[in-house]
Tab-separated table of C-alpha atoms and ligand atoms in Angstrom:
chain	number	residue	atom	x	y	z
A	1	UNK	CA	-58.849	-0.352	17.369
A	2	UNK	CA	-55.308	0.862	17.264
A	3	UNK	CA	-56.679	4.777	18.472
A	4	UNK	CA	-58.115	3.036	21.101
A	5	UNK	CA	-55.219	1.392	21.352
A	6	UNK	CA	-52.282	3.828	21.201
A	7	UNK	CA	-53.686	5.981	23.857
A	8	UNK	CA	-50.190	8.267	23.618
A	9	UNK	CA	-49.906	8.276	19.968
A	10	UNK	CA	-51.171	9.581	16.770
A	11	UNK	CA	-54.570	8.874	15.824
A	12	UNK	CA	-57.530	10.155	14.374
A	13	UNK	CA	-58.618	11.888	17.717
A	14	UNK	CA	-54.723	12.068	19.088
A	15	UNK	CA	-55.294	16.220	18.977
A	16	UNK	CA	-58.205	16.333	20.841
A	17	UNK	CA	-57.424	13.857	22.982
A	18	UNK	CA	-54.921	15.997	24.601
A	19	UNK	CA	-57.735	18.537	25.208
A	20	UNK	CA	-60.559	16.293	25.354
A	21	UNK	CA	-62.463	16.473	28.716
A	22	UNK	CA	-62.696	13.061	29.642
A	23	UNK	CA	-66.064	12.427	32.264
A	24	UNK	CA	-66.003	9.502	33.711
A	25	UNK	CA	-69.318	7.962	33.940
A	26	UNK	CA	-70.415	5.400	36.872
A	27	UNK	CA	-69.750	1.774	36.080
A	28	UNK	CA	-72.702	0.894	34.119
A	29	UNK	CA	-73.287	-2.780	34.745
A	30	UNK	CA	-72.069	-5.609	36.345
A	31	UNK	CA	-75.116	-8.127	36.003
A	32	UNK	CA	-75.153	-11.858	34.902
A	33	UNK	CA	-74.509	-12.967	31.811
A	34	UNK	CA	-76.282	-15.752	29.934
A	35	UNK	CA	-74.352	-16.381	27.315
A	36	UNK	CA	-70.342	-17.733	27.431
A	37	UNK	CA	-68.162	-15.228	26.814
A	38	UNK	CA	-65.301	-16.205	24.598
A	39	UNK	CA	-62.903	-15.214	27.442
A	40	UNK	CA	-64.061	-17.708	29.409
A	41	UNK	CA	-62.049	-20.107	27.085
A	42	UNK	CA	-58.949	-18.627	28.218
A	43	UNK	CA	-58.679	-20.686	31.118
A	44	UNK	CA	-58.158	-23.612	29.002
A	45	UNK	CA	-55.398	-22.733	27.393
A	46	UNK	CA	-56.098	-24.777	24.346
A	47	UNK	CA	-57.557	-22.327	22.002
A	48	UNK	CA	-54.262	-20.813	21.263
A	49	UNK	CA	-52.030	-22.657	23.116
A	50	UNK	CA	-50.428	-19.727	25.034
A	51	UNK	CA	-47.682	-21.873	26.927
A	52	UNK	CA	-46.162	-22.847	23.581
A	53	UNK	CA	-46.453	-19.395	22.053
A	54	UNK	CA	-44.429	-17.883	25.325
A	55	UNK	CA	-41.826	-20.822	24.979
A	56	UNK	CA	-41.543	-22.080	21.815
A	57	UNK	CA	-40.448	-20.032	18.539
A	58	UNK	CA	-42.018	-21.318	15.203
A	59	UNK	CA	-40.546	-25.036	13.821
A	60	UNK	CA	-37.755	-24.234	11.129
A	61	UNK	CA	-38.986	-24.006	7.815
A	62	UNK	CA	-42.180	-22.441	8.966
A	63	UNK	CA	-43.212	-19.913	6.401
A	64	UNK	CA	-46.135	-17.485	6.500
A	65	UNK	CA	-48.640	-18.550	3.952
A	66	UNK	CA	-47.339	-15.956	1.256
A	67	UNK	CA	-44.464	-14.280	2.517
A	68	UNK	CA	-43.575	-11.636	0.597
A	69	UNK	CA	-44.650	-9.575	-2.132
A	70	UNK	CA	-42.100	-11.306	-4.199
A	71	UNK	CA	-43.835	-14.580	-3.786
A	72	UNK	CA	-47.353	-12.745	-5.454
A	73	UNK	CA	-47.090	-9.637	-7.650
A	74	UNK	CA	-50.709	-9.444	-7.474
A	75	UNK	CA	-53.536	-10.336	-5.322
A	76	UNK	CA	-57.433	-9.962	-5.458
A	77	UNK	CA	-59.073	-8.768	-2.810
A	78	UNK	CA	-62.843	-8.791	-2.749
A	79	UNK	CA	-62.850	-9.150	-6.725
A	80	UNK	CA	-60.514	-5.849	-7.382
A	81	UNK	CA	-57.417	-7.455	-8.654
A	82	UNK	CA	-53.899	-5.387	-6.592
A	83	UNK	CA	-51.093	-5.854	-8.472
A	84	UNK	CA	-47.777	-4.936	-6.537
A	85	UNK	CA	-46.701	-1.701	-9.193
A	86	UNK	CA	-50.314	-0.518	-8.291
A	87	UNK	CA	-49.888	0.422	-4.597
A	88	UNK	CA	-45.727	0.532	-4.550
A	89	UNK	CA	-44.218	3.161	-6.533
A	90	UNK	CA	-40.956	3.880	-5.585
A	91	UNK	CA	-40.057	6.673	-7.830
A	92	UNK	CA	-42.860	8.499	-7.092
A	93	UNK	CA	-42.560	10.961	-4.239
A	94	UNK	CA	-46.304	10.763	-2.967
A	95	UNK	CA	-46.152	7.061	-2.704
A	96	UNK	CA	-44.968	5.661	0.885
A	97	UNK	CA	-45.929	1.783	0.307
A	98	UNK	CA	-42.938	-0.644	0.642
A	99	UNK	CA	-42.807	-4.050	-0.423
A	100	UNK	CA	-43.527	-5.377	3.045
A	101	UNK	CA	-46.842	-3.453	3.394
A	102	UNK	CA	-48.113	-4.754	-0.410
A	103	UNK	CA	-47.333	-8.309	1.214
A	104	UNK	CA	-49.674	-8.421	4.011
A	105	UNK	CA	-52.473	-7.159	1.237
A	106	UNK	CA	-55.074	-9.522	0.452
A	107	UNK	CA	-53.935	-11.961	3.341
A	108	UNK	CA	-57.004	-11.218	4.999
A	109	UNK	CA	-56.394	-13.026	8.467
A	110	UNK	CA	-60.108	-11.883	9.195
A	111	UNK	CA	-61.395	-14.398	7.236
A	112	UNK	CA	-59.949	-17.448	8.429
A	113	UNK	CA	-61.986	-19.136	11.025
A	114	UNK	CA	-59.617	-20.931	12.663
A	115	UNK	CA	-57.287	-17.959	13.075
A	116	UNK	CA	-57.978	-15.971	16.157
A	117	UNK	CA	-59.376	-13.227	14.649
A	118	UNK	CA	-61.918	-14.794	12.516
A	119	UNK	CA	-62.859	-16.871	15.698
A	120	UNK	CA	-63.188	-12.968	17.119
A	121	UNK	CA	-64.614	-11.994	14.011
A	122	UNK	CA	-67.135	-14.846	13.874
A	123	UNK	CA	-68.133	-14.706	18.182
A	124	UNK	CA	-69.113	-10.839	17.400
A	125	UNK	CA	-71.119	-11.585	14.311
A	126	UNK	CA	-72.574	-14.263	16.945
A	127	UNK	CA	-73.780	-11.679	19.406
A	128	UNK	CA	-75.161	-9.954	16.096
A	129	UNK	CA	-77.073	-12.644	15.052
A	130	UNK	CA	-78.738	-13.736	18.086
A	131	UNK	CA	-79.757	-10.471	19.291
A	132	UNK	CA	-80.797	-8.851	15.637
A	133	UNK	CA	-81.363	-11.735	13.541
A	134	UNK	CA	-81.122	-10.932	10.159
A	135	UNK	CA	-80.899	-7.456	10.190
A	136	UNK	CA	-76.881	-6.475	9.956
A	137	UNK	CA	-75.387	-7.020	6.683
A	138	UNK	CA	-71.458	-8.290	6.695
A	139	UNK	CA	-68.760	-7.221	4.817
A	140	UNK	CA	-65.120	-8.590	5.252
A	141	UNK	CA	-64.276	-8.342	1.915
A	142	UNK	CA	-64.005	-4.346	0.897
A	143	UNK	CA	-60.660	-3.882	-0.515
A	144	UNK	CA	-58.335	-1.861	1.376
A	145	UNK	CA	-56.921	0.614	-1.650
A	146	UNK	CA	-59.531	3.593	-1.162
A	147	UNK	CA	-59.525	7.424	-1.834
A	148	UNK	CA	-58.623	9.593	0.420
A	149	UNK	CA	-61.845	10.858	0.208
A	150	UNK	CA	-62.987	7.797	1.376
A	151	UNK	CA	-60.869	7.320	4.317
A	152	UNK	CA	-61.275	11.158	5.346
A	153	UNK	CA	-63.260	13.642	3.503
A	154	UNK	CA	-66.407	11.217	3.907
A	155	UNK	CA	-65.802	10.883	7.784
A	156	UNK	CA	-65.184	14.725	7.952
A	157	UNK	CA	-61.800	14.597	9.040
A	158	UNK	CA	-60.458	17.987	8.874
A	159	UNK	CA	-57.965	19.035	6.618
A	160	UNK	CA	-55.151	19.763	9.071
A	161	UNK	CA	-55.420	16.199	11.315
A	162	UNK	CA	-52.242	14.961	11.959
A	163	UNK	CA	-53.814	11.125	10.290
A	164	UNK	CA	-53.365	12.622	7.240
A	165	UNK	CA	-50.199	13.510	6.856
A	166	UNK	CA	-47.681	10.661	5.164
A	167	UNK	CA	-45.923	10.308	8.526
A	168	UNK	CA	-49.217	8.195	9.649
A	169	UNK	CA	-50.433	7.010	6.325
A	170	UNK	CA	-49.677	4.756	3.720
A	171	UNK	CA	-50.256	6.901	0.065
A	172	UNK	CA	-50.373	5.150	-3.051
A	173	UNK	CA	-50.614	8.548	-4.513
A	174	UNK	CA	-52.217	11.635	-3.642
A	175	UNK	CA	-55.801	10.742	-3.977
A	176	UNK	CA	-55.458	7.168	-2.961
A	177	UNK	CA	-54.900	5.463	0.219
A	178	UNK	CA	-54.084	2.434	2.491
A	179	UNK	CA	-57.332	2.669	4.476
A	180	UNK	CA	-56.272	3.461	8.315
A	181	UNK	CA	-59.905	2.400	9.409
A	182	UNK	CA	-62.592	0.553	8.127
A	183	UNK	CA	-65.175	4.086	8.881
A	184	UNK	CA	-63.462	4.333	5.082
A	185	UNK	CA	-66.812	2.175	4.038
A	186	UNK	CA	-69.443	4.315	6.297
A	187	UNK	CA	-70.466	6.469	3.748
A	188	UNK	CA	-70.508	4.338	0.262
A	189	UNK	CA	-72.551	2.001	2.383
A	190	UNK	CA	-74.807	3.990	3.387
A	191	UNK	CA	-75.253	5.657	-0.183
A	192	UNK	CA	-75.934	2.061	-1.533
A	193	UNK	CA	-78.663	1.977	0.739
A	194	UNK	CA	-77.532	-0.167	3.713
A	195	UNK	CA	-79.002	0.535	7.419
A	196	UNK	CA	-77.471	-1.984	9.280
A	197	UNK	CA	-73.857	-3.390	8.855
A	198	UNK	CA	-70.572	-4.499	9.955
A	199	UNK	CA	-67.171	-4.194	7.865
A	200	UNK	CA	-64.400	-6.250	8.840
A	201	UNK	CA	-60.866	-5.927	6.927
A	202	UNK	CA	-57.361	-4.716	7.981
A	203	UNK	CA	-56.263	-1.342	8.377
A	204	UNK	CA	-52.717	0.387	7.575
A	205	UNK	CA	-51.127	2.528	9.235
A	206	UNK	CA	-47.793	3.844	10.143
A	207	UNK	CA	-46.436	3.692	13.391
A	208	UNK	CA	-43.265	2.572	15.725
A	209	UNK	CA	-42.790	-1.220	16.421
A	210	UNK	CA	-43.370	-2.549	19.901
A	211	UNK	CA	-45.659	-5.834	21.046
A	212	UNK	CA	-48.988	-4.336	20.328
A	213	UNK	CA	-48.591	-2.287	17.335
A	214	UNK	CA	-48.031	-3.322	13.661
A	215	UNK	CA	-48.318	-1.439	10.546
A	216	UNK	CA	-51.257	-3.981	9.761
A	217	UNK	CA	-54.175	-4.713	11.904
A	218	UNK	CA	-57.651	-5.687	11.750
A	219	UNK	CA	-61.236	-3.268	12.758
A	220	UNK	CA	-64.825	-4.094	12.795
A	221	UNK	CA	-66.526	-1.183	11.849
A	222	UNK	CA	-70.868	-1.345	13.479
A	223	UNK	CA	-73.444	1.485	11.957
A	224	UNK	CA	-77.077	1.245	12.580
A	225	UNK	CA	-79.488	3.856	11.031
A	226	UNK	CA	-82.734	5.011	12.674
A	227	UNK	CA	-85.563	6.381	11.291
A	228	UNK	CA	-88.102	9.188	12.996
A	229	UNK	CA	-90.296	6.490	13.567
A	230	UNK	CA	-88.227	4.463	15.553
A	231	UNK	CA	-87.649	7.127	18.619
A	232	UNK	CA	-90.776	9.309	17.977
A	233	UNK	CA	-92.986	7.089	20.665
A	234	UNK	CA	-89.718	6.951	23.344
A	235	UNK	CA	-89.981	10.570	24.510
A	236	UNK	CA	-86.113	10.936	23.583
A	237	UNK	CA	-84.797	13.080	20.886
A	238	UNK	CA	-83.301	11.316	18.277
A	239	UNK	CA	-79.540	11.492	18.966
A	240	UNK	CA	-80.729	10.899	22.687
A	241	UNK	CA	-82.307	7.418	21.683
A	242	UNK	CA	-79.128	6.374	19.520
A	243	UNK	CA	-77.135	7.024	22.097
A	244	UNK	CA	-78.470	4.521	24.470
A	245	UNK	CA	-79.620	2.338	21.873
A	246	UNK	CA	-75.491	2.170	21.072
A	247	UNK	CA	-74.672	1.722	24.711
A	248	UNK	CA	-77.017	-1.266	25.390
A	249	UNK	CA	-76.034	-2.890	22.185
A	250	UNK	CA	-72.290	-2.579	23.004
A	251	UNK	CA	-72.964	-3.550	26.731
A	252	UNK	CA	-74.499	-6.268	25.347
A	253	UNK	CA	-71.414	-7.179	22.842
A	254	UNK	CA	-68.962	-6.463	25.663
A	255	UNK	CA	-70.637	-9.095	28.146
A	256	UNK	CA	-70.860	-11.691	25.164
A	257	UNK	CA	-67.057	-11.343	25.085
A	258	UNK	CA	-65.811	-10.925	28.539
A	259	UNK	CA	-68.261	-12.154	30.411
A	260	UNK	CA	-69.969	-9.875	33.286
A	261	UNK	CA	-67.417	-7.204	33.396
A	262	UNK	CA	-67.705	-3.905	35.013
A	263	UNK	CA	-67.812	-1.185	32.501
A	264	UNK	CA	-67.577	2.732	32.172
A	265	UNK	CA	-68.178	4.948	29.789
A	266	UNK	CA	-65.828	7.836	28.863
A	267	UNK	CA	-66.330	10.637	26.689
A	268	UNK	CA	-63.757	11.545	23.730
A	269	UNK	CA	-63.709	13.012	20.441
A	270	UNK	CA	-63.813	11.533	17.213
A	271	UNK	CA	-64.446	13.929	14.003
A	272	UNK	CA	-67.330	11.396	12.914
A	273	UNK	CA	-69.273	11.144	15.877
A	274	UNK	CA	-70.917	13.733	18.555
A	275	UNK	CA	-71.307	12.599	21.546
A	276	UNK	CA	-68.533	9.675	21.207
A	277	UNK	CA	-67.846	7.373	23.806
A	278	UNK	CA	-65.236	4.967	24.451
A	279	UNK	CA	-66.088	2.000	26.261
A	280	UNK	CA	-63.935	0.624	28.996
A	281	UNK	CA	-64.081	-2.876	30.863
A	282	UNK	CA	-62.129	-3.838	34.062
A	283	UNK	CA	-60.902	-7.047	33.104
A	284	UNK	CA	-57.583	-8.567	34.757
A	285	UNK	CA	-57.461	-5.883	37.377
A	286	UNK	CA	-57.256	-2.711	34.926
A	287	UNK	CA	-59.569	-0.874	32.616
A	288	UNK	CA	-59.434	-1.806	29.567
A	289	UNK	CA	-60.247	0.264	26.152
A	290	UNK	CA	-62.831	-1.920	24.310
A	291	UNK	CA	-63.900	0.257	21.224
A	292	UNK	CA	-64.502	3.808	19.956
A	293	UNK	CA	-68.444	4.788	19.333
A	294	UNK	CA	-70.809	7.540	19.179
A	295	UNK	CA	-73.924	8.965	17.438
A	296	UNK	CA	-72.788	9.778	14.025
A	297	UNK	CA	-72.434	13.305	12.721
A	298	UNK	CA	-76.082	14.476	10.738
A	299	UNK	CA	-73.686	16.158	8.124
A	300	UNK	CA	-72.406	12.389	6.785
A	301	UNK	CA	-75.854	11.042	6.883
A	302	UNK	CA	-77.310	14.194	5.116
A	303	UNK	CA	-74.878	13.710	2.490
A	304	UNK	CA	-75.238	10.232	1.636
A	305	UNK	CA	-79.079	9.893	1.747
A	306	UNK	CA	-80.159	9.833	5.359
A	307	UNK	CA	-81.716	13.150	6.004
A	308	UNK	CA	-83.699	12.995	9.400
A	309	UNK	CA	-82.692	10.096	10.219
A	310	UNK	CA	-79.857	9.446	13.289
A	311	UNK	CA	-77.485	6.549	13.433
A	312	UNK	CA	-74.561	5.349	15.540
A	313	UNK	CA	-71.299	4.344	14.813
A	314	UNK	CA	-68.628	2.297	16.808
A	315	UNK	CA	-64.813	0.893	15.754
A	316	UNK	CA	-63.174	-2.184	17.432
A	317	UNK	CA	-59.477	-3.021	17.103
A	318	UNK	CA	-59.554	-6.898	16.418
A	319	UNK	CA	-56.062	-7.754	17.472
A	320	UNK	CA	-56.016	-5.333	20.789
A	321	UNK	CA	-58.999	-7.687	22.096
A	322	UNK	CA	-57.819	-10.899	20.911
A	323	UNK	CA	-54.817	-10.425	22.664
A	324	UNK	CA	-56.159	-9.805	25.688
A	325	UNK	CA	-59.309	-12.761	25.446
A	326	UNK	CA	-56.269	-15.374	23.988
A	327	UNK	CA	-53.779	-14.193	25.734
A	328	UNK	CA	-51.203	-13.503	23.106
A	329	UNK	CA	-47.984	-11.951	23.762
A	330	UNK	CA	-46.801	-10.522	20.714
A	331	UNK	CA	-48.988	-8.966	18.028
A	332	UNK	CA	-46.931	-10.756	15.493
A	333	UNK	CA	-48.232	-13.983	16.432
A	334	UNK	CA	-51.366	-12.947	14.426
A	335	UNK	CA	-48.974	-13.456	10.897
A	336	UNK	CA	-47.319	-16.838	11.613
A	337	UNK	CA	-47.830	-19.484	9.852
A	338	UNK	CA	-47.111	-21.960	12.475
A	339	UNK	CA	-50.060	-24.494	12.331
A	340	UNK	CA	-50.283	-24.603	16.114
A	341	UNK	CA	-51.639	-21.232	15.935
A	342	UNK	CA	-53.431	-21.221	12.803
A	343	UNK	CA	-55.042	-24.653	13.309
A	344	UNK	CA	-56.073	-25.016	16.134
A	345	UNK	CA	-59.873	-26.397	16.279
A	346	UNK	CA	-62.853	-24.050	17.023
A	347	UNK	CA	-65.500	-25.101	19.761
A	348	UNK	CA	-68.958	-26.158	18.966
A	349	UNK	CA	-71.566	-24.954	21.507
A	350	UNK	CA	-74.776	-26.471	21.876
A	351	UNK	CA	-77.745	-25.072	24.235
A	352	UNK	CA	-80.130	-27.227	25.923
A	353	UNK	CA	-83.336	-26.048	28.242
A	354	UNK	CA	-85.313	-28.323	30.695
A	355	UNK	CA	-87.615	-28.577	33.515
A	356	UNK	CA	-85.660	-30.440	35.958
A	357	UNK	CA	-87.196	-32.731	38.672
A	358	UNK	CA	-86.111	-33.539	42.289
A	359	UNK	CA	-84.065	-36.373	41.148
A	360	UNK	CA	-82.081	-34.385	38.947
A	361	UNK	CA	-77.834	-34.156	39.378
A	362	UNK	CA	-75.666	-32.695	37.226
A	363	UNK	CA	-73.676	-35.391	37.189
A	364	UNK	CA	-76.375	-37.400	35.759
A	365	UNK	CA	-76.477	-35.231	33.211
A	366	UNK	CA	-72.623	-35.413	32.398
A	367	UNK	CA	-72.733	-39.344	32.717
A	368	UNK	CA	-75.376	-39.226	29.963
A	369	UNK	CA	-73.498	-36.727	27.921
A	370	UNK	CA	-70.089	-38.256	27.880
A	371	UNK	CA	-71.556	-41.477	26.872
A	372	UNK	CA	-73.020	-40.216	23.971
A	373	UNK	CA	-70.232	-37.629	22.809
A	374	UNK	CA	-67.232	-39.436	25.278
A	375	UNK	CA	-63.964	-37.093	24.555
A	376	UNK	CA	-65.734	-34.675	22.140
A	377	UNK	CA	-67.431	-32.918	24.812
A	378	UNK	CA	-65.039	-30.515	26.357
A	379	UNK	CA	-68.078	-29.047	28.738
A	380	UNK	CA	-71.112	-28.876	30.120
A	381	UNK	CA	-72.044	-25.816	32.228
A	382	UNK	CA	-75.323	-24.274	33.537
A	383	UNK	CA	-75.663	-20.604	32.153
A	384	UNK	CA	-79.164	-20.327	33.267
A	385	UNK	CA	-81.708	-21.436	36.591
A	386	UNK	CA	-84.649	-20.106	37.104
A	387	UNK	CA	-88.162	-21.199	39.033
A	388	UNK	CA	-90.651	-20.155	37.581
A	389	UNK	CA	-94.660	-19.125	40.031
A	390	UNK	CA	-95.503	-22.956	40.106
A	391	UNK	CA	-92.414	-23.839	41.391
A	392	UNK	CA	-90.867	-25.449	38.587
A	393	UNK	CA	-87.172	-25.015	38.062
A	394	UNK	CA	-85.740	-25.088	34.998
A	395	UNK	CA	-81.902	-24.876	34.207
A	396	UNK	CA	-79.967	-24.340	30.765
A	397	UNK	CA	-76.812	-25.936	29.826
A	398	UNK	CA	-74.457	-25.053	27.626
A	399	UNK	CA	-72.157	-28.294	26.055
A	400	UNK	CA	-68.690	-27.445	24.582
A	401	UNK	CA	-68.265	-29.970	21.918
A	402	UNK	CA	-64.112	-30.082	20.665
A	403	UNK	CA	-62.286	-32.395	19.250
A	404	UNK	CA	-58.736	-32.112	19.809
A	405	UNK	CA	-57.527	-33.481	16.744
A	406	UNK	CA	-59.514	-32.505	13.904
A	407	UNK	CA	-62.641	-30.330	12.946
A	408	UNK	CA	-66.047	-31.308	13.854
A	409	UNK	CA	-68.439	-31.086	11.249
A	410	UNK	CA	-71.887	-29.614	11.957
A	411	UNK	CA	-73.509	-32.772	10.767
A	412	UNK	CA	-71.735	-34.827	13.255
A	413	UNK	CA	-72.471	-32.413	16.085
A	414	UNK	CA	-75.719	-31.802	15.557
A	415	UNK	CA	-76.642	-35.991	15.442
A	416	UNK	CA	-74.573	-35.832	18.673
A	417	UNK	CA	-76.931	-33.299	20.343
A	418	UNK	CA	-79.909	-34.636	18.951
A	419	UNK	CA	-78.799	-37.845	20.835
A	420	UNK	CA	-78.119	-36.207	23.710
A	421	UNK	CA	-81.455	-34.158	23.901
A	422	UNK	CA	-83.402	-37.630	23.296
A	423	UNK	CA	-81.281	-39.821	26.073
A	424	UNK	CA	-81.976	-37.206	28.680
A	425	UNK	CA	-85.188	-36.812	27.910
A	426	UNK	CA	-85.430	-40.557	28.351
A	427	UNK	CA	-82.962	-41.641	30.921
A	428	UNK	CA	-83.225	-38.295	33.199
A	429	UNK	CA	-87.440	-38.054	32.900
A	430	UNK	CA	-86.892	-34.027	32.496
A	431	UNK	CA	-89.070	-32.105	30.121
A	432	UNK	CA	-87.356	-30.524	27.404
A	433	UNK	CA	-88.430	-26.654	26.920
B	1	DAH	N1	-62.340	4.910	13.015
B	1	DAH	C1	-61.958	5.126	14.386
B	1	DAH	C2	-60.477	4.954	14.533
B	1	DAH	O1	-59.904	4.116	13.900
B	1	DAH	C3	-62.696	4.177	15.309
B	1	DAH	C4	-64.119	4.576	15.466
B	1	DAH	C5	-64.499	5.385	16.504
B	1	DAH	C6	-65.055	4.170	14.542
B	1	DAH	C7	-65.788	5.802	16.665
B	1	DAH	C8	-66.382	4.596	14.658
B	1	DAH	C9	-66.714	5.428	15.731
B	1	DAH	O2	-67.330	4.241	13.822
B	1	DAH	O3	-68.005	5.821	15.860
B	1	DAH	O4	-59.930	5.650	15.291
């Protein structure tokens, strides 16, 4: 998230930052992780090819999908048509959209799969589906023309905070914004009855130009409500049990993407949230800002419905951490068009448990899963060993399945897995759990 981001620069905590006691809490965890984290691609190099994108500048006659606004004088996002003389006025002193802003609307990088952050977008909805199944509804679709209201008044950012001011934000005119973060949608959402839910979309703001920051970027916005019920048998107050229900969830999300990090928590402001927390990881020999969180203020949930209940909040700056998982050198790389970037094809990872007996190799295994899948499987790694009080040992294996020159359907994967669960069944005598 670009506050997380732009430590030094104007955000919606940059104020208080400066007078914000920061308490550093003990690293928190450092224990084994089941699943893969995505950064454990990096090493491969193949997911975004970063050789080529330090090396080689884009073919000629590589053009971004839609270029410019002149290219598409309107676009729709999420069914709200935009045209372009809706959010760039240039006669009108309390608009501050150009042209090259209204181009990057409805592009919506988020929602391309292949792109690297919808492949960021899609491992955190992951980690959201396996460990709450059904229970956080999506959005990625919201589009990004919103009150100010909306982006501020809602989130109780006060009147005076430098984020307001048209030095930071886009204005299509005084009422209506460019939403600078997607905590815009906390507070409709949660008056149209949602508990639970993640909002994806890009964010505007404006800023200086350097590697890592561009007017346009992308957040995932989390919010989780509570009722009494669930923290009246804990023993903790309510804000006490959202707060660590919010820290092992984003522990959790943190290890699904970089693996088993260290991490720390630090204490910051954010005029939505009290206490709010930043998460930090020490990845690549430095701490790293992960996302912005915290139990969310009683007045916004009072005013949109929630009364008694608690809820947490957190913000994640899409490009900062797929820059740093794919390696990406320049945050324009996120808008090019060059199909080595944008095409690139997605993994397919497929689990498999067993008992194992005392003839069992792992090279067995890969000898029976390489002649079944031959060059589609990129993989095969054990994420999980245990022995269990009778002695029997069972180990977990995770398969990559990639092709590297076109998509793999699920169909075709899934036959492939089914296969490969049946041969080793068969050919290795282990029993399947
Ligand atoms: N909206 C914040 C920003 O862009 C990020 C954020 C921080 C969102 C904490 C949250 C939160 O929901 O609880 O600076």
């Amino acid at each position: 998230m670009r506050p997380l981001i732009r430590t030094a620069r104007c955000c919606l905590r940059a104020r208080e930052r400066a007078m914000a006691t920061f308490s550093v809490a003990p690293a928190a965890i450092s224990s084994s992780t089941a699943a893969r984290p995505l950064s454990s691609l990096r090493p491969h190099g193949r997911l975004l090819l970063p050789c080529f994108l330090h090396a080689a500048p884009a073919p000629a006659g590589a053009r971004p999908l839609r270029t410019s606004a002149a290219a598409a004088s309107a676009v729709e996002v999420g069914g709200v048509k935009i045209a372009r003389e809706d959010v760039v006025k240039e006669d009108d002193p309390t608009n501050n959209v150009p042209d090259t802003i209204f181009s990057k609307i409805g592009l919506q990088l988020h929602r391309r799969d292949n792109h690297p952050l919808g492949i960021l977008k899609n491992t955190i909805y992951d980690y959201f589906d396996k460990n709450f199944a059904g229970q956080f509804d999506k959005f990625d679709d919201l589009c990004p023309v919103v009150a100010v209201k909306q982006n501020f008044d809602d989130v109780l950012v006060p009147a005076d905070h430098v984020s307001r001011s048209y030095n930071d934000t886009y204005y299509v005119d005084g009422q209506t914004v460019l939403r600078c973060h997607t905590s815009a949608h906390q507070a409709e959402l949660l008056r149209d009855g949602h508990t639970h839910f993640l909002v994806t979309g890009d964010v505007y703001r404006r800023d200086s130009i350097d590697s890592t920051h561009y007017p346009v970027f992308h957040q995932m916005e989390g919010f989780r409500v509570f009722s009494p019920d669930d923290w009246s048998g804990s023993g903790m107050d309510g804000t006490a049990y959202a707060a660590a229900d919010l820290k092992k969830t984003l522990e959790g999300l943190a290890r699904h993407l970089f693996g088993a990090v260290e991490m720390r928590w630090v204490d910051t402001y954010f005029p939505f949230t009290n206490p709010s927390f930043e998460l930090e990881i020490y990845f690549q020999d430095d701490w790293l800002e992960v996302l912005g969180c915290g139990v969310t203020e009683q007045e916004i949930l009072k005013r949109n419905g929630r009364t008694d209940h608690v809820a947490w909040a957190f913000g994640l700056g899409l490009e900062r951490l797929a820059m740093v998982l794919f390696d990406i050198p320049d945050i324009r790389l996120f808008w090019s068009n060059d199909k080595r970037f944008t095409s690139q094809f997605p993994p397919c990872y497929k689990d498999m448990s067993f008992w194992i007996n005392d003839e069992f190799t792992e090279n067995n295994l890969c000898e029976v899963v390489r002649g079944i899948a031959g060059d589609l499987v990129e993989e095969v790694k054990l994420i999980d060993n245990f022995t269990n009080k009778k002695g029997m040992t069972s180990h977990c294996y995770r398969i990559a399945y990639r092709s590297m020159e076109r998509s793999l359907t699920d169909e075709e994967i899934n036959d492939l897995q089914w296969n490969v669960r049946e041969v080793v069944k068969s050919k290795l005598k282990v029993e399947l759990r």
